[in-house]
Coordinates of C-alpha atoms and ligand atoms in Angstrom, one line a residue:
M1 CA 7.5 -21.2 27.2
E2 CA 8.3 -20.9 30.9
Q3 CA 6.6 -18.1 32.8
I4 CA 9.9 -16.9 34.3
I5 CA 11.2 -16.3 30.8
I6 CA 8.1 -14.3 29.8
D7 CA 8.2 -12.3 33.1
K8 CA 11.9 -11.4 32.5
F9 CA 11.1 -10.3 28.9
R10 CA 8.1 -8.2 30.1
K11 CA 10.3 -6.4 32.6
S12 CA 12.9 -5.6 30.0
I13 CA 10.5 -3.6 27.7
H14 CA 8.8 -0.2 28.1
G15 CA 5.8 -1.2 26.1
Q16 CA 3.1 -3.8 26.8
L17 CA 3.4 -7.5 26.4
I18 CA 0.0 -9.1 25.5
L19 CA -0.6 -12.8 25.8
P20 CA -3.6 -15.1 25.0
G21 CA -6.2 -14.7 27.7
D22 CA -5.3 -11.0 28.4
E23 CA -8.4 -8.7 28.2
D24 CA -7.2 -6.8 25.1
Y25 CA -5.7 -9.9 23.3
D26 CA -8.6 -10.4 20.9
E27 CA -8.6 -6.7 19.9
V28 CA -4.9 -6.3 19.6
R29 CA -4.4 -9.4 17.5
K30 CA -6.6 -8.1 14.7
V31 CA -5.2 -6.7 11.5
W32 CA -7.1 -4.7 8.9
N33 CA -8.2 -7.7 6.8
G34 CA -11.0 -9.4 8.8
M35 CA -10.4 -12.6 6.9
I36 CA -7.1 -13.0 8.8
D37 CA -7.8 -14.7 12.1
K38 CA -4.4 -15.6 13.7
H39 CA -3.5 -16.3 17.3
P40 CA 0.1 -15.2 18.1
A41 CA 1.7 -16.5 21.3
L42 CA 2.9 -13.0 22.2
I43 CA 2.3 -9.5 21.0
V44 CA 4.9 -6.9 21.9
R45 CA 3.6 -3.4 21.7
C46 CA 6.9 -1.6 21.1
T47 CA 7.1 2.1 22.3
D48 CA 10.7 2.7 21.2
E49 CA 13.7 1.4 19.4
A50 CA 15.0 -0.3 22.6
D51 CA 11.8 -2.4 22.7
V52 CA 12.3 -3.4 19.1
I53 CA 15.8 -4.6 19.9
A54 CA 14.6 -6.5 23.0
A55 CA 11.8 -8.1 20.9
V56 CA 14.1 -9.2 18.1
N57 CA 16.6 -10.6 20.6
F58 CA 13.9 -12.4 22.5
A59 CA 12.3 -13.9 19.3
R60 CA 15.7 -15.1 18.1
T61 CA 16.8 -16.7 21.3
Q62 CA 13.4 -18.4 21.8
E63 CA 13.3 -19.4 18.1
L64 CA 9.9 -17.8 17.5
L65 CA 8.2 -17.1 14.2
V66 CA 8.2 -13.3 13.8
A67 CA 5.6 -11.0 12.3
V68 CA 6.3 -7.3 12.1
R69 CA 3.3 -5.0 12.1
G70 CA 3.2 -1.3 11.2
G71 CA -0.3 -0.2 10.2
G72 CA -1.6 -3.8 9.9
H73 CA -2.9 -3.2 6.3
N74 CA -1.0 -5.9 4.5
V75 CA -3.8 -7.7 2.7
A76 CA -2.2 -11.2 3.1
G77 CA -2.0 -10.5 6.9
F78 CA 1.8 -10.7 7.2
G79 CA 1.4 -8.4 10.2
T80 CA 0.4 -11.3 12.4
C81 CA 1.0 -15.0 12.8
D82 CA -0.2 -18.1 14.6
E83 CA 1.8 -19.1 17.7
G84 CA 4.8 -16.8 17.1
I85 CA 5.5 -13.3 18.2
V86 CA 4.1 -10.1 16.7
I87 CA 6.4 -7.1 16.9
D88 CA 3.7 -4.5 16.9
L89 CA 5.1 -1.0 16.1
S90 CA 1.7 0.7 16.2
P91 CA 2.4 2.6 19.4
M92 CA 5.5 4.2 17.8
K93 CA 4.0 7.4 16.4
K94 CA 6.6 10.2 16.8
I95 CA 7.0 12.5 13.9
E96 CA 9.4 15.5 13.7
V97 CA 9.0 17.9 10.8
D98 CA 12.0 20.0 9.7
T99 CA 10.4 23.0 7.9
V100 CA 13.7 24.4 6.8
N101 CA 14.9 21.3 4.9
R102 CA 11.3 20.1 4.3
T103 CA 11.9 16.7 5.7
A104 CA 10.1 14.5 8.3
R105 CA 11.5 11.8 10.5
A106 CA 8.6 9.4 11.3
E107 CA 8.2 6.3 13.4
P108 CA 6.7 3.2 11.8
G109 CA 3.4 3.1 13.8
L110 CA 2.1 6.1 12.0
T111 CA -0.8 5.9 9.5
W112 CA -0.8 8.2 6.5
G113 CA -3.7 10.1 8.1
E114 CA -1.5 10.9 11.2
F115 CA 1.5 11.7 9.0
D116 CA -0.5 14.0 6.8
Q117 CA -2.0 15.8 9.8
A118 CA 1.5 16.6 11.1
T119 CA 3.0 17.7 7.8
Q120 CA 0.0 19.7 6.6
V121 CA 0.3 22.0 9.6
H122 CA 3.2 23.4 7.6
K123 CA 1.4 23.0 4.2
L124 CA 3.8 20.1 3.4
A125 CA 3.2 16.5 2.3
T126 CA 4.9 13.6 0.6
T127 CA 3.4 10.7 -1.4
G128 CA 1.1 8.7 0.9
G129 CA -1.7 6.2 0.4
L130 CA -5.2 6.7 -0.9
V131 CA -6.7 5.4 2.3
S132 CA -5.6 7.3 5.4
T133 CA -5.6 4.3 7.8
T134 CA -2.8 2.6 5.8
G135 CA 0.5 2.4 7.7
I136 CA 3.4 4.4 6.4
A137 CA 5.8 1.5 7.1
G138 CA 4.7 -1.5 5.0
F139 CA 3.5 1.0 2.4
T140 CA 6.9 2.7 2.0
L141 CA 9.0 -0.5 2.0
G142 CA 6.9 -1.9 -0.9
G143 CA 7.0 1.3 -3.1
G144 CA 4.0 3.4 -2.1
F145 CA 1.9 5.5 -4.5
G146 CA -1.0 7.9 -3.9
W147 CA -2.3 11.2 -5.2
L148 CA 1.1 12.9 -5.4
V149 CA 2.9 10.2 -7.2
R150 CA 3.1 11.4 -10.7
K151 CA 4.5 14.8 -9.5
Y152 CA 6.8 13.7 -6.6
G153 CA 7.4 10.0 -7.2
L154 CA 6.7 6.9 -5.0
A155 CA 7.2 6.9 -1.3
V156 CA 10.5 5.1 -1.8
D157 CA 11.7 7.9 -4.1
N158 CA 11.1 10.4 -1.2
L159 CA 12.8 8.2 1.4
L160 CA 16.1 9.8 2.5
S161 CA 17.3 7.4 5.1
V162 CA 16.1 4.8 7.7
N163 CA 17.1 3.5 11.1
M164 CA 16.7 -0.3 11.4
V165 CA 17.2 -3.2 13.8
L166 CA 18.6 -6.3 12.1
A167 CA 17.9 -9.9 12.9
N168 CA 20.9 -10.1 15.2
G169 CA 19.6 -7.2 17.2
Q170 CA 22.1 -4.7 15.9
K171 CA 21.0 -1.1 15.2
I172 CA 22.0 0.2 11.8
N173 CA 21.4 3.4 9.7
A174 CA 21.0 3.2 6.0
G175 CA 21.0 6.1 3.6
P176 CA 22.8 7.2 0.4
S177 CA 26.2 7.5 2.1
E178 CA 25.9 4.8 4.8
N179 CA 25.1 1.2 4.1
A180 CA 24.0 2.4 0.7
E181 CA 23.3 -1.1 -0.7
L182 CA 21.0 -1.9 2.2
F183 CA 19.3 1.5 1.6
W184 CA 18.8 0.5 -2.0
G185 CA 17.2 -2.8 -1.0
V186 CA 14.9 -1.3 1.6
R187 CA 13.4 0.9 -1.1
G188 CA 11.2 -1.8 -2.6
G189 CA 12.4 -5.0 -0.9
G190 CA 9.6 -5.0 1.7
G191 CA 10.3 -6.1 5.2
N192 CA 13.0 -8.6 4.3
F193 CA 16.0 -7.1 5.9
G194 CA 15.1 -5.8 9.4
V195 CA 12.7 -3.7 11.4
V196 CA 12.7 0.0 10.4
T197 CA 12.3 2.1 13.5
S198 CA 12.3 5.4 11.7
F199 CA 11.9 6.7 8.2
R200 CA 13.2 10.1 7.0
Y201 CA 11.2 11.5 4.1
Q202 CA 11.5 14.5 1.7
L203 CA 8.4 16.7 1.9
H204 CA 7.0 19.0 -0.7
D205 CA 5.1 22.3 -0.7
V206 CA 1.7 21.0 -1.6
G207 CA -0.3 23.6 0.3
H208 CA -3.6 23.1 2.1
M209 CA -5.7 23.0 -1.1
V210 CA -5.5 20.9 -4.3
F211 CA -8.0 20.4 -7.1
G212 CA -9.5 17.0 -7.1
G213 CA -12.4 14.7 -6.5
A214 CA -14.3 12.3 -8.8
F215 CA -16.5 12.1 -11.9
F216 CA -19.1 9.3 -11.8
Y217 CA -20.5 7.4 -14.9
T218 CA -23.2 4.8 -15.3
A219 CA -21.9 1.4 -16.0
E220 CA -22.9 1.2 -19.7
K221 CA -20.3 3.9 -20.4
A222 CA -17.4 1.9 -19.2
I223 CA -15.9 0.9 -22.6
E224 CA -16.2 4.4 -24.0
L225 CA -14.7 5.9 -20.9
L226 CA -11.7 3.6 -20.9
R227 CA -11.0 4.2 -24.5
F228 CA -11.0 8.0 -23.8
Y229 CA -8.8 7.4 -20.8
R230 CA -6.3 5.4 -22.9
D231 CA -5.9 8.3 -25.3
W232 CA -6.0 11.0 -22.7
T233 CA -3.5 9.7 -20.1
P234 CA -0.3 9.8 -22.3
E235 CA -0.9 13.5 -22.9
M236 CA -1.5 14.3 -19.2
S237 CA 0.5 16.7 -17.1
D238 CA 2.6 15.1 -14.4
E239 CA 0.7 17.3 -11.9
L240 CA -2.4 15.2 -12.6
T241 CA -2.8 11.8 -11.0
T242 CA -5.9 9.7 -11.8
M243 CA -7.5 6.4 -11.4
V244 CA -10.6 4.6 -12.8
A245 CA -12.6 2.5 -10.4
F246 CA -15.5 0.2 -10.9
I247 CA -17.7 0.5 -7.8
T248 CA -21.2 0.2 -6.5
A249 CA -22.5 3.7 -6.0
P250 CA -22.4 4.5 -2.2
P251 CA -25.2 6.4 -0.3
E252 CA -23.4 9.7 -0.4
P253 CA -25.4 13.0 -0.4
F254 CA -24.1 13.9 -3.9
I255 CA -25.3 10.6 -5.5
P256 CA -29.0 10.7 -6.7
K257 CA -31.1 8.2 -4.8
E258 CA -32.0 6.2 -7.9
L259 CA -28.3 5.6 -8.6
V260 CA -27.3 4.4 -5.1
G261 CA -26.5 0.7 -5.1
T262 CA -26.1 0.6 -8.9
P263 CA -22.8 -0.3 -10.6
M264 CA -20.9 2.9 -11.6
I265 CA -17.5 3.9 -12.9
V266 CA -15.5 6.6 -11.1
L267 CA -12.7 8.7 -12.5
A268 CA -11.0 10.1 -9.5
L269 CA -8.2 12.6 -9.7
C270 CA -5.9 15.0 -8.0
Y271 CA -4.2 18.0 -9.6
T272 CA -1.3 19.5 -7.7
G273 CA -0.6 22.4 -9.9
P274 CA -2.2 25.8 -9.2
V275 CA -5.8 25.2 -7.9
S276 CA -7.1 28.0 -10.2
Q277 CA -6.0 26.0 -13.3
G278 CA -7.8 22.8 -12.2
E279 CA -10.9 23.4 -14.2
E280 CA -8.9 24.0 -17.4
V281 CA -6.8 20.9 -16.9
I282 CA -9.9 18.6 -16.7
E283 CA -11.9 20.4 -19.4
A284 CA -11.1 17.8 -22.2
L285 CA -12.1 15.0 -19.9
R286 CA -15.4 16.6 -18.9
S287 CA -16.5 17.6 -22.4
A288 CA -15.6 14.3 -24.0
T289 CA -17.0 12.0 -21.3
K290 CA -20.0 13.9 -20.0
P291 CA -20.1 12.6 -16.4
D292 CA -23.4 11.7 -14.8
I293 CA -22.3 13.1 -11.5
E294 CA -19.6 15.7 -10.8
H295 CA -17.9 15.8 -7.4
V296 CA -14.8 17.8 -8.4
G297 CA -13.3 21.1 -7.4
P298 CA -10.9 22.8 -5.0
V299 CA -10.5 20.5 -2.0
P300 CA -8.3 20.4 1.2
Y301 CA -5.5 18.0 0.6
L302 CA -6.4 16.3 3.9
A303 CA -10.0 15.7 2.7
L304 CA -8.8 14.2 -0.6
Q305 CA -6.5 11.9 1.4
T306 CA -9.6 10.4 3.2
M307 CA -11.9 10.3 0.2
F308 CA -11.7 6.5 -0.1
D309 CA -11.6 5.7 3.7
D310 CA -15.2 4.5 3.8
T311 CA -14.6 2.0 1.0
A312 CA -12.1 0.1 3.1
P313 CA -13.3 -0.1 6.8
N314 CA -11.2 -1.9 9.3
G315 CA -12.2 -5.5 9.7
I316 CA -13.6 -5.9 6.2
H317 CA -12.8 -9.3 4.6
S318 CA -10.5 -8.8 1.6
Y319 CA -8.8 -10.7 -1.1
W320 CA -6.7 -8.9 -3.9
K321 CA -4.9 -9.5 -7.1
T322 CA -2.7 -7.2 -9.1
E323 CA -1.5 -6.9 -12.7
Y324 CA 0.4 -4.3 -14.8
F325 CA -0.6 -3.3 -18.3
G326 CA 1.7 -1.8 -20.9
N327 CA -1.3 -0.4 -22.8
L328 CA -5.1 -0.4 -22.8
N329 CA -5.9 -1.9 -26.2
D330 CA -9.5 -2.7 -27.1
D331 CA -9.1 -6.4 -26.1
T332 CA -7.8 -5.4 -22.7
I333 CA -10.6 -3.0 -22.1
N334 CA -13.3 -5.4 -23.3
V335 CA -12.1 -8.2 -21.0
L336 CA -11.6 -5.9 -18.1
V337 CA -15.2 -4.5 -18.4
E338 CA -16.6 -8.0 -18.9
Q339 CA -15.0 -9.2 -15.7
A340 CA -15.9 -6.1 -13.7
T341 CA -19.5 -6.5 -14.7
K342 CA -19.6 -9.7 -12.7
M343 CA -19.1 -7.6 -9.6
K344 CA -22.9 -7.0 -9.4
E345 CA -23.2 -10.4 -7.7
L346 CA -20.8 -9.4 -5.0
S347 CA -20.8 -7.3 -1.8
H348 CA -20.8 -3.6 -2.7
F349 CA -17.4 -3.3 -1.0
S350 CA -15.8 -5.1 -3.9
A351 CA -14.2 -2.9 -6.5
V352 CA -11.7 -2.7 -9.4
H353 CA -9.1 0.0 -9.4
L354 CA -7.1 0.9 -12.5
H355 CA -4.3 3.3 -11.6
H356 CA -2.4 5.5 -14.1
W357 CA 1.3 5.7 -13.3
G358 CA 4.1 7.2 -15.4
G359 CA 5.1 10.8 -14.6
A360 CA 7.7 10.9 -11.8
I361 CA 7.6 7.2 -11.2
D362 CA 9.1 6.5 -14.6
C363 CA 11.7 9.3 -14.4
V364 CA 13.8 7.5 -11.8
D365 CA 16.8 5.5 -12.9
K366 CA 15.9 1.8 -12.6
N367 CA 19.0 1.0 -10.6
R368 CA 18.4 3.7 -8.0
T369 CA 16.0 1.7 -5.8
A370 CA 15.0 -2.0 -5.6
F371 CA 11.5 -0.9 -6.9
T372 CA 12.0 -1.6 -10.6
N373 CA 8.6 -2.1 -12.2
R374 CA 8.3 1.5 -13.1
N375 CA 7.6 1.8 -16.8
A376 CA 4.1 0.2 -17.2
P377 CA 1.6 3.0 -17.2
Y378 CA -1.4 1.1 -15.8
V379 CA -1.7 -0.9 -12.6
L380 CA -4.8 -3.0 -11.8
N381 CA -6.0 -3.9 -8.4
V382 CA -8.9 -6.4 -8.2
I383 CA -10.5 -6.1 -4.8
G384 CA -12.8 -8.8 -3.6
Q385 CA -14.3 -7.4 -0.3
W386 CA -17.2 -8.7 1.8
N387 CA -18.5 -8.7 5.4
D388 CA -20.3 -12.1 5.5
P389 CA -17.7 -14.9 6.1
E390 CA -20.0 -17.3 4.3
S391 CA -19.5 -15.5 1.0
A392 CA -15.7 -15.7 1.0
D393 CA -15.5 -18.4 -1.7
K394 CA -17.6 -16.4 -4.1
H395 CA -15.5 -13.3 -3.7
I396 CA -12.1 -15.1 -3.8
A397 CA -13.2 -17.0 -7.0
W398 CA -14.2 -13.8 -8.7
T399 CA -10.9 -12.1 -7.9
R400 CA -8.9 -15.1 -9.1
N401 CA -10.9 -15.5 -12.3
F402 CA -10.6 -11.8 -13.0
S403 CA -6.8 -12.0 -12.6
R404 CA -6.6 -15.1 -14.7
A405 CA -8.6 -13.5 -17.5
M406 CA -6.3 -10.5 -17.5
Q407 CA -3.0 -12.5 -17.7
A408 CA -3.0 -12.5 -21.5
Y409 CA -2.9 -8.7 -21.5
S410 CA -0.7 -8.1 -18.5
T411 CA 3.1 -7.4 -18.6
G412 CA 3.4 -10.2 -16.0
Q413 CA 4.9 -7.7 -13.5
K414 CA 3.3 -7.4 -10.0
Y415 CA 3.0 -4.5 -7.5
L416 CA 4.4 -5.7 -4.2
N417 CA 2.0 -3.7 -2.0
F418 CA -1.1 -5.2 -3.7
M419 CA 0.1 -8.8 -3.6
G420 CA -1.7 -11.3 -1.4
D421 CA 0.0 -14.5 -0.1
E422 CA 1.6 -15.3 -3.4
D423 CA 4.1 -18.0 -4.3
R424 CA 7.7 -17.2 -4.9
S425 CA 7.4 -16.9 -8.6
R426 CA 4.9 -14.1 -8.2
V427 CA 7.1 -12.3 -5.7
K428 CA 10.0 -12.5 -8.3
A429 CA 7.6 -10.9 -10.8
A430 CA 7.7 -7.7 -8.6
Y431 CA 11.4 -7.3 -9.7
D432 CA 13.6 -7.7 -12.8
P433 CA 16.0 -10.6 -12.6
I434 CA 19.1 -8.5 -11.8
T435 CA 17.3 -6.6 -9.0
Y436 CA 16.1 -9.9 -7.5
E437 CA 19.6 -11.3 -7.5
R438 CA 20.9 -8.2 -5.8
L439 CA 18.1 -8.5 -3.2
V440 CA 19.0 -12.2 -2.6
A441 CA 22.6 -11.1 -1.9
L442 CA 21.3 -8.5 0.6
K443 CA 19.1 -11.1 2.2
N444 CA 22.0 -13.5 2.5
K445 CA 24.1 -10.8 4.2
Y446 CA 21.6 -9.2 6.5
D447 CA 19.1 -12.0 7.3
P448 CA 20.9 -15.3 6.6
T449 CA 18.4 -17.4 8.6
N450 CA 15.3 -15.8 7.1
F451 CA 14.3 -14.5 10.5
F452 CA 12.1 -12.0 8.7
R453 CA 10.0 -14.4 6.6
L454 CA 6.4 -13.2 7.0
N455 CA 6.6 -10.9 4.0
Q456 CA 6.9 -11.1 0.2
N457 CA 9.9 -13.2 0.9
I458 CA 13.2 -12.9 -0.9
E459 CA 14.6 -16.4 -1.2
L460 CA 18.0 -17.0 0.4
T461 CA 20.7 -18.7 -1.6
A462 CA 21.1 -22.2 0.0
N463 CA 23.2 -21.9 3.2
G464 CA 23.1 -18.1 3.1
A465 CA 26.0 -16.0 1.8
Ligands
LIG1 P1 1.5 -4.1 7.9 O1 0.6 -5.2 7.6 O2 1.7 -3.6 9.2 O3 2.9 -4.4 7.3 C1 3.1 -5.1 6.1 C2 4.4 -5.8 6.0 O4 5.4 -4.8 5.9 C3 4.8 -6.5 7.3 O5 4.3 -7.8 7.3 C4 6.3 -6.5 7.3 O6 6.8 -7.4 6.4 C5 6.5 -5.1 6.7 N1 6.7 -4.1 7.7 C6 5.8 -3.3 8.3 N2 6.4 -2.4 9.1 C7 7.7 -2.7 9.0 C8 8.8 -2.1 9.6 N3 8.7 -1.0 10.4 N4 10.0 -2.6 9.4 C9 10.2 -3.6 8.5 N5 9.1 -4.2 7.9 C10 7.9 -3.7 8.2 N6 -0.6 0.8 -1.3 C11 -0.2 1.8 -2.1 O7 1.0 1.8 -2.6 N7 -1.0 2.8 -2.4 C12 -2.3 2.9 -1.9 O8 -3.0 3.8 -2.1 C13 -2.7 1.8 -1.0 N8 -3.9 1.8 -0.5 C14 -4.3 0.8 0.4 C15 -5.5 0.8 1.0 C16 -5.9 -0.2 1.8 C17 -7.3 -0.1 2.4 C18 -5.1 -1.3 2.1 C19 -5.5 -2.4 2.9 C20 -3.8 -1.3 1.5 C21 -3.4 -0.3 0.6 N9 -2.2 -0.3 0.0 C22 -1.8 0.8 -0.8 C23 -1.3 -1.4 0.2 C24 -0.3 -1.1 1.4 O9 0.7 -0.3 1.0 C25 0.3 -2.4 1.9 O10 -0.8 -3.2 2.4 C26 1.2 -2.1 3.1 O11 1.9 -3.4 3.4 C27 0.6 -1.6 4.3 O12 1.5 -1.2 5.2 P2 1.1 -1.4 6.8 O13 2.3 -0.9 7.6 O14 -0.2 -0.8 7.1 O15 1.0 -2.9 6.9

């Protein structure tokens, strides 16, 4: 590309334009997943909507491959690319909280940690991620669940409207009464239709304190614990959100020295009802399962939101697979535990998360948003994670074999936010067929050249609309 063209573009934006050879290029090109090592030709660090419009127009006229980055946590590394342009939204971090209507208008460069800090000043929150460094943008567009999900629904269920920039550079608002079909598609359709420059969310009166934390069990109790979990979860209050995780015990002060580094099962939870009732709500769990370690009680919501941060440091190498289960029958549990046991040969950052959904997720009409895989109660995330690049093959093979072994028990549905770089048939599995066709029609209308293609891509009908 001619220097004169680059210079003209640089002058037209308020943010920074970073090119190979610039001092901070190697730092800025990184995304969360250390396994992704891409070298974009240009990185535009947008500071406002005008920068996003300029970047989209520049990329289109120069026919560049486009990656859009919010928090950079997409595990497949869709937030960057080789040779093309990265539209980096991470400097866009404004947030306005309306305490009267309990809403927040938030820019796409915010992480959940930053969002929570701003809303918790007013004792408010909305459903955000389990790791505070995750970006609000990609998270929300793919569904988005966290500790508040069973009470308040997914992030898409709390989304009230968005401002976007389309592939043709046009600004557009989408909400229930304005471009409603696009608003439907944005809520679960990922980054397929344009760049969102601001999200407006419903907030809730969560308070500063919730009841939560984690029980820890030694590995031989896995089957017994999962059988209890299967019977307990259908009875559970919607104010209680839980997950079971297979981990390697970390060197935390509350873990006895002899257990650090051993395989353990964690049952992590958040109760958003009255804190004083927390003990009562978990009594059946505690008495039936007899945890080896208890780390549960009243906890600041902000602390709970960072509880898992150390398990997913920036730059870790990561490879994920996801499945949904309609139930946890004995066969499913046996195979799951058998596969998880093989984790002992892997880096201690590897883990298996089994999330319990239902509650408010399942109460939403299936046609209200493009996020339609709502009714399976359990979502599995198999997480191969390591630091040593030499051990990539071992971790990827474990993750793939695990996922393959679970196929017979899975509903076949997928959770968009946990998908790696999957083929089209697996992207389709994130939707029911009618929803997918509706998304294809939107893609034809709003992005007929597949300008936004580095995402879980919705396939255009041949020749667009
Ligand atoms: P990015 O990599 O920046 O973006 C991902 C993709 O989203 C981009 O490639 C682009 O296609 C699209 N995109 C991003 N910003 C925009 C925008 N403004 N406009 C249009 N498209 C855009 N998910 C959950 O649901 N719950 C969890 O608890 C959870 N925990 C996680 C913990 C970790 C450590 C990680 C790595 C991921 C987690 N996820 C979770 C998955 C997460 O939701 C997805 O990885 C999501 O894509 C991250 O969003 P991001 O903005 O950080 O990612």
